[in-house]
Coordinates of C-alpha atoms and ligand atoms in Angstrom, one line a residue:
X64 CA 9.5 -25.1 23.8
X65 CA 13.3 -24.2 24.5
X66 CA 14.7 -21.2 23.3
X67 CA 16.7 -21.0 20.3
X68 CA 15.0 -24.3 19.2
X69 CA 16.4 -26.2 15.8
X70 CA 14.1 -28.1 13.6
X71 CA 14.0 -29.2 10.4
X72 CA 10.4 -27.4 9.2
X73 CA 8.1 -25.7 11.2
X74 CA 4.6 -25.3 10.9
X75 CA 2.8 -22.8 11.7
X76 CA -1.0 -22.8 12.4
X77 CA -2.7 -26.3 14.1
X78 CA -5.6 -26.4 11.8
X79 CA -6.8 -28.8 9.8
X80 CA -4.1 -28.3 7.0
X81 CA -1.5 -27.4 9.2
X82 CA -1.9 -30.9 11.3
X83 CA -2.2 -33.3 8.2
X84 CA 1.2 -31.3 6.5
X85 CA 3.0 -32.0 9.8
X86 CA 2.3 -35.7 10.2
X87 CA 3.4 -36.3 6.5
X88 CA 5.8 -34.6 6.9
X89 CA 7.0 -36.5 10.0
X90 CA 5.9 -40.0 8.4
X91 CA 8.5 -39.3 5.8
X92 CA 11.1 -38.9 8.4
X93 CA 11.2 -34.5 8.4
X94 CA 11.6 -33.5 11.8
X95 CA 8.7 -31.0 12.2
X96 CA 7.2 -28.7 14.9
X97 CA 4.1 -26.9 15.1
X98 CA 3.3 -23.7 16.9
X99 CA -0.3 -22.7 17.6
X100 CA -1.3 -19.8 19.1
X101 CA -4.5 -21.0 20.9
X102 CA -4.2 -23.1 24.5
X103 CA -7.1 -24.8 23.5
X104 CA -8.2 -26.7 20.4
X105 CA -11.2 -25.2 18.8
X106 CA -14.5 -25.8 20.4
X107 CA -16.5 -24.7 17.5
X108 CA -16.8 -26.6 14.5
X109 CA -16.9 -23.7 11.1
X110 CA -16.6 -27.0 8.5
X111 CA -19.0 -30.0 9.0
X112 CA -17.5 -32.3 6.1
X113 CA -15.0 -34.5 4.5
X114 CA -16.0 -34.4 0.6
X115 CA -14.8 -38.3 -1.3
X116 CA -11.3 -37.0 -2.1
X117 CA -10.4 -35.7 1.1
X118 CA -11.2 -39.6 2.2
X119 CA -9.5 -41.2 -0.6
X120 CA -6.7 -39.4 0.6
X121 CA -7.4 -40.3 4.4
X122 CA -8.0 -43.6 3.0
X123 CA -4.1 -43.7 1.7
X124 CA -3.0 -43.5 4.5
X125 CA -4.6 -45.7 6.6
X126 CA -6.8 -43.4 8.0
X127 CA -10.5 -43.7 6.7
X128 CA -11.4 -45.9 9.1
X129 CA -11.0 -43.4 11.7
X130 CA -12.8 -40.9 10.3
X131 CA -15.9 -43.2 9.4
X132 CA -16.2 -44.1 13.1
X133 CA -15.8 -40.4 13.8
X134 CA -18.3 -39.3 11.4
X135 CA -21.9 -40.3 9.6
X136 CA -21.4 -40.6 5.7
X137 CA -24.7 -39.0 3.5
X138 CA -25.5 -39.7 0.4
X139 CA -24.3 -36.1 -0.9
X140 CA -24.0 -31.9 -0.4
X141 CA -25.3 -29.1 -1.6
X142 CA -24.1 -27.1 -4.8
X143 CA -26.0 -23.5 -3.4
X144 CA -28.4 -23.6 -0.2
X145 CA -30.4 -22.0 -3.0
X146 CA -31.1 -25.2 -4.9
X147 CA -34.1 -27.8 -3.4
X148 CA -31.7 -30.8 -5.4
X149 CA -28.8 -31.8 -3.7
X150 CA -25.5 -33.2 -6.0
X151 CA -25.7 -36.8 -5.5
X152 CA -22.3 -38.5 -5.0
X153 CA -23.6 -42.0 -4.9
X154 CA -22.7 -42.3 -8.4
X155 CA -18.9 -41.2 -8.4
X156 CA -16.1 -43.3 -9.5
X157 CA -14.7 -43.7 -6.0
X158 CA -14.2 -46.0 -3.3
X159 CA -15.8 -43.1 -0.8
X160 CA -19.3 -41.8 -2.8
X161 CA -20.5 -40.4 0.1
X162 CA -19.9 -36.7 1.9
X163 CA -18.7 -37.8 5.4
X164 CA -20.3 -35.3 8.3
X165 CA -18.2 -34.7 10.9
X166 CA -17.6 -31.4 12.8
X167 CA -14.0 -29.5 12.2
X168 CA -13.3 -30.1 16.0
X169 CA -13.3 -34.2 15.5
X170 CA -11.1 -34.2 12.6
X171 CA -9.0 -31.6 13.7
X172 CA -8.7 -34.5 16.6
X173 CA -8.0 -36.8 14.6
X174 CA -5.4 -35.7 12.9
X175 CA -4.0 -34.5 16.0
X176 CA -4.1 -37.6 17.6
X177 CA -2.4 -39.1 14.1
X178 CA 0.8 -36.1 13.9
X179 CA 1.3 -37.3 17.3
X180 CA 2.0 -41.3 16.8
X181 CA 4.5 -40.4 14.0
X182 CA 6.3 -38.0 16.7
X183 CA 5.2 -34.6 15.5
X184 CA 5.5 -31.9 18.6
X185 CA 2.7 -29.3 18.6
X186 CA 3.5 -26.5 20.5
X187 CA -0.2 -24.8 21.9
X188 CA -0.5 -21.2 23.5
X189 CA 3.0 -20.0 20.6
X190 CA 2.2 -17.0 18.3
X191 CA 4.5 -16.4 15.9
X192 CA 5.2 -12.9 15.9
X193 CA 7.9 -12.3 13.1
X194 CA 10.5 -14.1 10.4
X195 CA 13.3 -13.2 8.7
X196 CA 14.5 -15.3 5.9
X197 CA 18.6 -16.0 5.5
X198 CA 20.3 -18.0 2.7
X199 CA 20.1 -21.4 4.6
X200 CA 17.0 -21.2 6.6
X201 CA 14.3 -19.6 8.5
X202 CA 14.0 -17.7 12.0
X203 CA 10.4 -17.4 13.2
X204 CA 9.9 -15.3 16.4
X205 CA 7.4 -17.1 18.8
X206 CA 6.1 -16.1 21.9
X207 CA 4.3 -18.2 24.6
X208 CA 3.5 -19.4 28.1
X209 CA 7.3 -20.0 28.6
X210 CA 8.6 -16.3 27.4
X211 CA 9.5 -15.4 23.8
X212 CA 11.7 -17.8 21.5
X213 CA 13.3 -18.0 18.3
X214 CA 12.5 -21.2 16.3
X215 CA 15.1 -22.2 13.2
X216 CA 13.9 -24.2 11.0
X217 CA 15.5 -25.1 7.5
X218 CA 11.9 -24.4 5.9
X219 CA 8.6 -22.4 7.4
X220 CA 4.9 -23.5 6.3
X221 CA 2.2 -20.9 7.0
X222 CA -0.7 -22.6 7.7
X223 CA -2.0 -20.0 10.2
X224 CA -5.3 -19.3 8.3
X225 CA -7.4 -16.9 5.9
X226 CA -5.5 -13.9 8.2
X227 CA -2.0 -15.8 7.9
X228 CA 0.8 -13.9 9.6
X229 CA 3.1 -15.6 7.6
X230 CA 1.9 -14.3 4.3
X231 CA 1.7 -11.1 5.6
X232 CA 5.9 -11.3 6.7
X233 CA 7.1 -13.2 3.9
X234 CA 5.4 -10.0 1.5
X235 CA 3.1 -12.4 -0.4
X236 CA 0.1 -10.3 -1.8
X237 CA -3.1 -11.9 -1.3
X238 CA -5.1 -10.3 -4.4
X239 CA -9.3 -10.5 -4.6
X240 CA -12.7 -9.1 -3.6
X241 CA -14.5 -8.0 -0.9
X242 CA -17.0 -9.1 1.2
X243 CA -20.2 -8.2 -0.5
X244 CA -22.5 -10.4 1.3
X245 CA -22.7 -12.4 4.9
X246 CA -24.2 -15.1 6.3
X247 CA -25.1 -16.0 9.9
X248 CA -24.0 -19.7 11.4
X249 CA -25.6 -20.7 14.6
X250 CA -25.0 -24.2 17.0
X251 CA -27.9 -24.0 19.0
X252 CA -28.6 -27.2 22.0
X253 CA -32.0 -28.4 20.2
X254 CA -32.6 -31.7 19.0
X255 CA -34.4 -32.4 15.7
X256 CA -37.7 -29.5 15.5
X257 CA -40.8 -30.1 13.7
X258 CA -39.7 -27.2 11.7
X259 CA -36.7 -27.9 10.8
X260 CA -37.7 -29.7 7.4
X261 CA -39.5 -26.4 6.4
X262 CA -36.6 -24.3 7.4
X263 CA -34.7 -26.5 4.7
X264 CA -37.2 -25.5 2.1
X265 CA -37.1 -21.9 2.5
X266 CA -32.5 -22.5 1.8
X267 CA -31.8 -22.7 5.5
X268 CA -29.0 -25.0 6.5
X269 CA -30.0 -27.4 9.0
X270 CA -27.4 -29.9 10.0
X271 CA -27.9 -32.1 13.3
X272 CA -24.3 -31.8 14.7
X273 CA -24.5 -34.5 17.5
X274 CA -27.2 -35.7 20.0
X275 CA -28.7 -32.5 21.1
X276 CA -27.2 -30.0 18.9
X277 CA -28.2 -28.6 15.8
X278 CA -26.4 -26.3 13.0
X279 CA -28.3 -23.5 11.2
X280 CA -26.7 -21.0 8.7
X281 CA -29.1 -18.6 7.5
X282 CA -29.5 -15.8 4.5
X283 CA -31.6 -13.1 5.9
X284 CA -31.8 -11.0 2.7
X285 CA -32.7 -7.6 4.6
X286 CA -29.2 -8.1 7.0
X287 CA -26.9 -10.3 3.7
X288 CA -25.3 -6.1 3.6
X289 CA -24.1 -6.3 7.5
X290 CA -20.5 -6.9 7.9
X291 CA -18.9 -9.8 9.2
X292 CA -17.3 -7.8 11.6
X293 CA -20.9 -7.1 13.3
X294 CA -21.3 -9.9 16.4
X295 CA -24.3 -11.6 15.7
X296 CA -27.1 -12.0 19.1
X297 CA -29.8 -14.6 19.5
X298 CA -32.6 -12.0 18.9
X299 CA -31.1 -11.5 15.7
X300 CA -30.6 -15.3 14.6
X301 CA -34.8 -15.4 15.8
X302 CA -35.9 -12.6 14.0
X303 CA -33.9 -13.7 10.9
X304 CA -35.1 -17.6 11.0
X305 CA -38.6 -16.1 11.2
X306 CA -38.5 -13.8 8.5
X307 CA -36.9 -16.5 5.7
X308 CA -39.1 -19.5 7.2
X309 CA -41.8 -18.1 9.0
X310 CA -40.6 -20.2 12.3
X311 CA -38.0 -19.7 14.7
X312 CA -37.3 -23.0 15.1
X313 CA -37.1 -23.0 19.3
X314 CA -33.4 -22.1 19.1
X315 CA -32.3 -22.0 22.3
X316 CA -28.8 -21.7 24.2
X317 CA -26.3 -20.9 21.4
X318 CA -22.8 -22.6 21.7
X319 CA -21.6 -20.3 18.8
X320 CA -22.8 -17.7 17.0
X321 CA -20.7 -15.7 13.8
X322 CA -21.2 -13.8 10.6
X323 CA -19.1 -14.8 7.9
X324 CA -18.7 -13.2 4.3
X325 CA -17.8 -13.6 1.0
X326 CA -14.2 -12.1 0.4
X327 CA -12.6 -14.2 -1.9
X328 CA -8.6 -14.5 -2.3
X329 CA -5.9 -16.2 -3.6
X330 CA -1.8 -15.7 -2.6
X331 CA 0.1 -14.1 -5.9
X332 CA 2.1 -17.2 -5.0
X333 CA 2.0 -20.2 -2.3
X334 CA 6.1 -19.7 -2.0
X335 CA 8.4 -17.7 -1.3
X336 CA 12.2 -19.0 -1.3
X337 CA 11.9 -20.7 2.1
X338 CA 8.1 -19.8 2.9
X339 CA 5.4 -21.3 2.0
X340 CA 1.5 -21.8 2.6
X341 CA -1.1 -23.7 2.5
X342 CA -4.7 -23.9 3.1
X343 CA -6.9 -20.7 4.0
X344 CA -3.3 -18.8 4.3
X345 CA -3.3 -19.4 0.5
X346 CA -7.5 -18.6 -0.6
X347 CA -10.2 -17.9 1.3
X348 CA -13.7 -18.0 -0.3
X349 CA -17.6 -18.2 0.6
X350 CA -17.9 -21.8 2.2
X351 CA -20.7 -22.8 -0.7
X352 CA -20.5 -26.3 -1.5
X353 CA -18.3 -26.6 1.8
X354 CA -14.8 -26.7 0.0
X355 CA -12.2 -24.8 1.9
X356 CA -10.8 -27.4 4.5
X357 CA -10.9 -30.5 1.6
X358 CA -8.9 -27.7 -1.0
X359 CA -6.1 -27.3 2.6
X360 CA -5.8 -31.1 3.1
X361 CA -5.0 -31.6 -0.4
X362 CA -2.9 -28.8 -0.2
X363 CA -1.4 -30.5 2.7
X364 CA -1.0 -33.8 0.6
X365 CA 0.7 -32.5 -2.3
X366 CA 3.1 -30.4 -0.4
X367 CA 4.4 -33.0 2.3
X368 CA 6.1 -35.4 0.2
X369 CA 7.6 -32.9 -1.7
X370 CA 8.9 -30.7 0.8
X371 CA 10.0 -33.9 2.6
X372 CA 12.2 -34.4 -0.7
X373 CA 13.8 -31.3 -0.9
X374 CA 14.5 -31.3 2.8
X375 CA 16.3 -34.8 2.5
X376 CA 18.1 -33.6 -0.4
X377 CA 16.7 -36.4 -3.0
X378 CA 14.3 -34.4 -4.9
X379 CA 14.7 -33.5 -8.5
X380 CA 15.6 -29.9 -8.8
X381 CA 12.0 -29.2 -10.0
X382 CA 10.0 -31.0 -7.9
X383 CA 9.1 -28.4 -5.0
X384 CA 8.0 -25.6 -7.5
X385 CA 5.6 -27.9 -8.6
X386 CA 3.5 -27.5 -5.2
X387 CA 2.9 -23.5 -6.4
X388 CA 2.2 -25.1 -10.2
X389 CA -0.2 -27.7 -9.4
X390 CA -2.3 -25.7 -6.1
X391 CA -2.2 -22.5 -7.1
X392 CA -4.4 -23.5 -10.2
X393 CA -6.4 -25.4 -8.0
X394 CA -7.1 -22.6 -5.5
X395 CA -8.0 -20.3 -8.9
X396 CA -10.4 -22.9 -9.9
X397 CA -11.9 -23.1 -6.7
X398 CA -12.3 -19.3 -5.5
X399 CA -13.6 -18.4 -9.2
X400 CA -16.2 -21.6 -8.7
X401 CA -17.0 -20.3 -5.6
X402 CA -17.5 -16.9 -6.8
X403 CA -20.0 -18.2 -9.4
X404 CA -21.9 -20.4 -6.8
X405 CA -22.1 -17.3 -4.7
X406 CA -24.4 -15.9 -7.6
X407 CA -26.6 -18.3 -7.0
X408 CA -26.9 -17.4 -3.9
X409 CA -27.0 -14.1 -3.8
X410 CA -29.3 -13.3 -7.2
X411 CA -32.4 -14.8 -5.1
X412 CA -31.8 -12.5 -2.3
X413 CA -31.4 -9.6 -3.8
X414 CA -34.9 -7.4 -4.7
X415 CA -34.0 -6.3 -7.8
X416 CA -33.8 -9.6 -9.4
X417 CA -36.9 -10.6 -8.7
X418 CA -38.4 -13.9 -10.1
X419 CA -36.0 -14.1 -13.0
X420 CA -33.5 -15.0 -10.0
X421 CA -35.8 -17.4 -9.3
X422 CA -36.6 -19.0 -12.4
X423 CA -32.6 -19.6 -12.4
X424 CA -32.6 -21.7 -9.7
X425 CA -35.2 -23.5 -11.3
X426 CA -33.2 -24.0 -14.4
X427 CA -30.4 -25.4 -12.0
X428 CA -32.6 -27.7 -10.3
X429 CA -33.5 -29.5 -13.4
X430 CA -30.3 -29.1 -14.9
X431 CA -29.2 -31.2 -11.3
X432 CA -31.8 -33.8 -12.0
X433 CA -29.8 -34.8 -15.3
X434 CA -27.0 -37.6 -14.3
X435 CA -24.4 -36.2 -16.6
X436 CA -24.6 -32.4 -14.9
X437 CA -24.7 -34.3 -11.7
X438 CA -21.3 -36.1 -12.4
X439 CA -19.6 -33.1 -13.9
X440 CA -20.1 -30.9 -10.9
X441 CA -20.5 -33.6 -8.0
X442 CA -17.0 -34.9 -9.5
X443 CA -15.6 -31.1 -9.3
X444 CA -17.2 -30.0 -5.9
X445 CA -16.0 -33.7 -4.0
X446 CA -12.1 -32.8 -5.6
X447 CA -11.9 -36.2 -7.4
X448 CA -11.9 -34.4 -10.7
X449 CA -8.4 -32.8 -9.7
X450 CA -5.3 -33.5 -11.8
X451 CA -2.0 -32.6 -12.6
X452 CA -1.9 -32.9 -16.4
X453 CA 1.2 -32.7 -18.1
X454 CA 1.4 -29.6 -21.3
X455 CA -1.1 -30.9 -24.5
X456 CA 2.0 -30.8 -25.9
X457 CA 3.3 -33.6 -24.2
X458 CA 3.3 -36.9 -26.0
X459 CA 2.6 -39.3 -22.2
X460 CA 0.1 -41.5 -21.7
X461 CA -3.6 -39.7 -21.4
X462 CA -3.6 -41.2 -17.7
X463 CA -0.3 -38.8 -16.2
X464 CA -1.4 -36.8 -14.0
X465 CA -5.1 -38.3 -13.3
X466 CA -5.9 -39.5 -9.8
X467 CA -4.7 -43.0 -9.2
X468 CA -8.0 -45.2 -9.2
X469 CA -8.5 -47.1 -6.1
X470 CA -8.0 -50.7 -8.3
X471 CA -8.1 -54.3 -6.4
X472 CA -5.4 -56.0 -7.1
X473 CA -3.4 -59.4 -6.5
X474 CA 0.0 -59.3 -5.9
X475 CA 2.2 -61.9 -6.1
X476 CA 4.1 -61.4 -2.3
X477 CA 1.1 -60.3 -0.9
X478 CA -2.2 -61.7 -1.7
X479 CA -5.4 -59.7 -2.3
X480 CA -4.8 -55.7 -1.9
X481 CA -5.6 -52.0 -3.5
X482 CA -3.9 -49.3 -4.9
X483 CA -4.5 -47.1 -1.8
X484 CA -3.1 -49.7 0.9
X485 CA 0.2 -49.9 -1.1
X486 CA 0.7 -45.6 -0.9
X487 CA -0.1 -46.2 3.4
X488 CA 3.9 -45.5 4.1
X489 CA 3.7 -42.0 2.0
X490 CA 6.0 -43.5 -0.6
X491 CA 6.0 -43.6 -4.7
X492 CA 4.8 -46.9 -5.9
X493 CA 6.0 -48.4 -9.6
X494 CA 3.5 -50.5 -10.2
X495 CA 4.0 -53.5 -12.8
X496 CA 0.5 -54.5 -14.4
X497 CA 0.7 -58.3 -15.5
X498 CA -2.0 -61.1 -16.5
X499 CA -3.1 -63.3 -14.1
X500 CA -1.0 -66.5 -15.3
X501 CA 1.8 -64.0 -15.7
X502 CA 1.5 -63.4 -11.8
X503 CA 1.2 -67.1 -11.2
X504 CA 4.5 -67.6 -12.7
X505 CA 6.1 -65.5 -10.9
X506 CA 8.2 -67.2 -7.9
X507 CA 6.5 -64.6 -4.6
X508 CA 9.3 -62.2 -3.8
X509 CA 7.8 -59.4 -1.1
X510 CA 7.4 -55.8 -2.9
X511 CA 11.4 -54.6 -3.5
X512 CA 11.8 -50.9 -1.4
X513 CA 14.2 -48.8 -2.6
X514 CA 14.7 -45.5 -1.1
X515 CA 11.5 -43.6 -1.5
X516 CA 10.1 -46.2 -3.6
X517 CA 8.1 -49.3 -3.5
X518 CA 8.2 -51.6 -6.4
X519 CA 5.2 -54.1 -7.1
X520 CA 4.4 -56.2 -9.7
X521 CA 0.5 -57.1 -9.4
X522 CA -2.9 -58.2 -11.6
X523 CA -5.5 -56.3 -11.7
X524 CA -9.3 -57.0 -10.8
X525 CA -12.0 -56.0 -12.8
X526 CA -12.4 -54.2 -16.0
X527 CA -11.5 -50.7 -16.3
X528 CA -11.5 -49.3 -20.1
X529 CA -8.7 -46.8 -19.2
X530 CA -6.3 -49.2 -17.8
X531 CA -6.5 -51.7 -20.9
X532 CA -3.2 -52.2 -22.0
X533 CA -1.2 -50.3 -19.4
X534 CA 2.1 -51.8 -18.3
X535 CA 3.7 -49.8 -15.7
X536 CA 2.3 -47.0 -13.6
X537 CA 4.2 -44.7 -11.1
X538 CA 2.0 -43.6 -8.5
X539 CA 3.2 -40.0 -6.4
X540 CA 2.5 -40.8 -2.5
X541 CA -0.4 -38.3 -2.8
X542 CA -2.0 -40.8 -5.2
X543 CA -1.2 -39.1 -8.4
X544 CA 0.2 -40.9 -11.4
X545 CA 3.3 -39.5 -12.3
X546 CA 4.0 -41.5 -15.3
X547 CA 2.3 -44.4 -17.2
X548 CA 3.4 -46.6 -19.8
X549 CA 1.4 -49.0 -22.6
X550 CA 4.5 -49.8 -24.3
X551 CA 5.5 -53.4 -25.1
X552 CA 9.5 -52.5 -26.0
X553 CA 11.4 -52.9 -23.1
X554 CA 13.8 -50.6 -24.1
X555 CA 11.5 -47.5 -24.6
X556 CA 10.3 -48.2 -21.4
X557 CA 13.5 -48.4 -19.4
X558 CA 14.2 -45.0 -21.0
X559 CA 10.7 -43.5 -20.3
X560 CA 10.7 -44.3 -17.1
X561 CA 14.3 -43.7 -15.9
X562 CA 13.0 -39.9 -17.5
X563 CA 9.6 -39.9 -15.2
X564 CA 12.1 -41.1 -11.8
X565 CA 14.5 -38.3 -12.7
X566 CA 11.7 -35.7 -12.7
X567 CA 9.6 -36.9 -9.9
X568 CA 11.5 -39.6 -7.6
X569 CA 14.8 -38.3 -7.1
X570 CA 18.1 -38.4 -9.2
X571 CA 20.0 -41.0 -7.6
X572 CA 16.9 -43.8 -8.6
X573 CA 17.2 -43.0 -12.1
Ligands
FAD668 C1 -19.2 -20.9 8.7 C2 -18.1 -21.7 7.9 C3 -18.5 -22.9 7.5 C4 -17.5 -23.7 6.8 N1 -17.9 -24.9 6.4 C5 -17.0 -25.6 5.7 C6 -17.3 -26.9 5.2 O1 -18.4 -27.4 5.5 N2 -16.4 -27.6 4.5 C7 -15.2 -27.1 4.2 O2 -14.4 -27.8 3.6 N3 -14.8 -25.9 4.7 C8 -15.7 -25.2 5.4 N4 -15.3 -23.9 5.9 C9 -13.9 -23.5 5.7 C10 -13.0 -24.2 6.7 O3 -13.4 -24.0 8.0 C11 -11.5 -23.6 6.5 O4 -11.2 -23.7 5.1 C12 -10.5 -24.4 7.3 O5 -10.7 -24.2 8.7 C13 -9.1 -24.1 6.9 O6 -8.2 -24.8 7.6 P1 -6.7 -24.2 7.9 O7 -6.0 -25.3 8.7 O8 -6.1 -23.9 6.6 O9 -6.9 -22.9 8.7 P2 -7.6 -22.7 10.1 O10 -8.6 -23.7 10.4 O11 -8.0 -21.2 10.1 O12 -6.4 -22.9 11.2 C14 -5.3 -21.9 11.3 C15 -4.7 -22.1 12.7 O13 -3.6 -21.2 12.8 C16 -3.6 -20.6 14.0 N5 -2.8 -19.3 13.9 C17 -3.1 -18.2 13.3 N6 -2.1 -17.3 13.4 C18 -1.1 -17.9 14.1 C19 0.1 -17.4 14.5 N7 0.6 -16.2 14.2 N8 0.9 -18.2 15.2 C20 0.5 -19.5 15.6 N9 -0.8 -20.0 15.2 C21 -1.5 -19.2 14.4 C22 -5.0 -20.4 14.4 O14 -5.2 -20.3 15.8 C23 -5.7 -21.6 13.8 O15 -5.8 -22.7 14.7 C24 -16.2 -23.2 6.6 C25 -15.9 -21.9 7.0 C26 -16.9 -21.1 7.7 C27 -16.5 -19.7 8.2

């Protein structure tokens, strides 16, 4: 990394979140650099999951295939450790019902390997050390192997993680609660134990990680009070295993040991003038129902194309305040969640509650048994029940601001296709819905581009209730719809939807 380096928006933090935000960024033309303050990638694997909207999202861009080859898909995850039912995802409305298991360290890989075919530069061993905001840009201080420099950069993105030194500079409070309870997480180099299964009963994670390696996160109620702070030691994991399951397992030869806890925060705001985050910079929670690195890559998702927008000059005045709108309410809904499920976990450990804590868990494992409890909360924990609704005030179609279903469809240019594989470039699709001898008499003409925006006129396959009668659909490039339309008038829906292009795509296109 030169001194006095120039780039268009720098990203700080190579996590998960910060990775994905860099190569959309770069795939819609933003130059962007990434400073990380490790040498190394991370070893250690602290997530073990991608939930079904984290793939639908991989799957828009192209990506899903890597990750299934990467990763073992299972038919679900669990709401609390504390339940014996798991949510069963089998049943979602999703291309992906599935929870895909793969350590942190292979996607982290993978989307390493991804930010660096679309040109992004990520810079390992530099620590940013301070900012200072100025009218037209951003000056991060970074020091590394090659001395201290100062990076410029039109915009500055703090994905640098629950302890973000960006959110710190930039003065943005991080308001919550404190860690009241901790866990223990252990990789341990032993292959499947006759014990394991009874380990499971007794609420013990148990996750095989790959050949020969095996993840246990344990809730030793007489040491849930010690601080995460406290190192954890093999004697310690033993003694807790034995007392919760009766069994130590044979854990042997620890590859990584930690205490983790259950403060729980959200940023007053994810920006500030040129600043802004995403991912664990912006909340940290418990990790029950394993949530926190899906919420940063859809953080990652809605912010790229937008910042990508503003940086290019083309977006709607609106547009990038938006991000803070839509994943800020997000990152409430998931640390309050979170803060509930913790409850679950906790009431069982805790003395003073007794069997009544017990009996609640009960009550939740029936309640999971029912199909419609399992939908409602398998659909909220996986992310696919995320949207963007407009105010109740608002007289659009019921379908603006739903996630964009994965449809088949038949196009008349190019054959056979899906929703998903028309958003693979990152850009907005208008997508005109026809009959099929409509499309037949249509002379093929390949899928018009214009600027940031694909248009495609297509029949769809298969009967879905909530698409009957809908004409036109604008699709955001994070696989949002931005605007539908059921209305046979032509001229209404010129005017509607030159209104939904001057809010979302960009001035000029209206
Ligand atoms: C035990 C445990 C289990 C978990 N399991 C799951 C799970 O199953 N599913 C799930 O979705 N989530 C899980 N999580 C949460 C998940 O690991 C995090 O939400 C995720 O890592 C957040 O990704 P991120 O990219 O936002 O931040 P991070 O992964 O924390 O990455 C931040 C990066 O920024 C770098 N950095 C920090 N400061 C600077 C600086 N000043 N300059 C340059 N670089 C800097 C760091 O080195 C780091 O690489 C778990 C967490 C824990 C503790």
């Amino acid at each position: 990394m030169g001194a006095g380096a120039d780039t268009e928006v720098l990203v700080v933090g190579a996590g998960p979140t910060g990775l994905l935000l860099a190569g959309e960024l770069a795939l819609a033309g933003v130059r962007t650099e990434v400073v990380e303050g490790r040498l190394e990638a991370h070893r250690e694997s602290r997530a073990l999951n991608l939930h079904p909207r984290s793939m639908e999202l991989m799957d828009a861009r192209g990506l899903a295939g890597r990750f299934l080859a990467a990763g073992r898909p299972v038919p679900g995850w669990q709401f609390t450790a504390s339940l014996r039912r798991r949510l069963d995802f089998t049943a979602l409305d999703t291309r992906h019902p599935y929870a895909l298991l793969i350590a942190q360290s292979r996607t982290e890989a993978l989307l390493t390997e991804r930010a660096g075919e679309l040109g992004v530069r990520i810079h390992r061993g530099y620590e940013a050390v301070a900012l200072r905001q100025r009218g037209d840009g951003v000056a991060v201080d970074v020091r590394g192997p090659g001395g201290p420099v100062t990076v410029r950069a039109r915009y500055l993105v703090g994905c640098d993680g629950g302890r973000s030194f960006v959110r710190q500079a930039a003065g943005i409070g991080f308001p919550g609660t404190e860690e009241s309870m901790t866990a223990v997480v252990g990789d341990f180099a032993v292959a499947d134990h006759a014990d394991n299964d009874r380990a499971r009963r007794h609420g013990v994670l148990v996750a095989r990680l790959e050949a020969g390696l095996t993840r246990f996160v344990v809730m030793d109620p007489r040491r849930i009070r010690v601080p995460s702070t406290e190192p954890v030691t093999l004697e310690e994991f033993r003694t807790s295993l034995e007392r919760v399951c009766g069994t130590d397992c044979a854990i042997d030869e620890p590859r990584w040991l930690s205490r983790f806890g259950n403060a729980t925060r959200l940023a007053e705001s994810y920006r500030r003038g040129r600043v802004l985050l995403a991912g664990d910079a912006a909340h940290i929670h418990f990790p029950v129902g394993a949530q926190g690195l899906n919420t940063g890559l859809q953080d990652a998702m809605n912010l790229g194309w937008k910042l990508a927008a503003h940086v290019r000059g083309r977006a709607p005045a609106t547009l990038l305040d938006t991000y803070h709108t839509e994943r800020h309410a997000v990152g409430r809904a998931v640390t309050t969640g979170t803060r509930a499920q913790t409850l679950l976990v906790e009431l069982p450990l805790t003395e003073r509650y007794g069997r009544p804590a017990g009996v609640l868990c009960e009550l939740f494992d029936t309640l999971l048994g029912m199909p419609e409890v399992n939908r409602h909360l398998a659909d909220r924990i996986s992310g696919l029940d995320i949207g963007y609704p407009p105010p109740a005030t608002s007289r659009a179609d019921p379908l603006t601001g739903r996630r964009m279903p994965d449809i088949s469809l038949t196009t008349v240019a190019a054959g056979p296709t899906r929703a998903y594989e028309l958003l693979h470039d990152g850009h907005f699709v208008l997508l005109h819905l026809v009959r099929a001898d409509a499309l037949r008499d249509r002379t093929a003409a390949a899928p018009e581009r214009t600027g940031p925006m694909r248009t495609v006129t297509a029949c769809p396959q298969g009967a879905r209730p909530d698409l009957d009668g809908v004409r036109e659909i604008l699709i955001r490039p994070d696989g949002y719809i931005a605007w539908a339309s059921r209305t046979a008038d032509l001229t209404v829906r010129r005017a509607e939807r030159a209104r939904a292009l001057s809010t979302w795509v960009a001035a000029p296109q209206a």
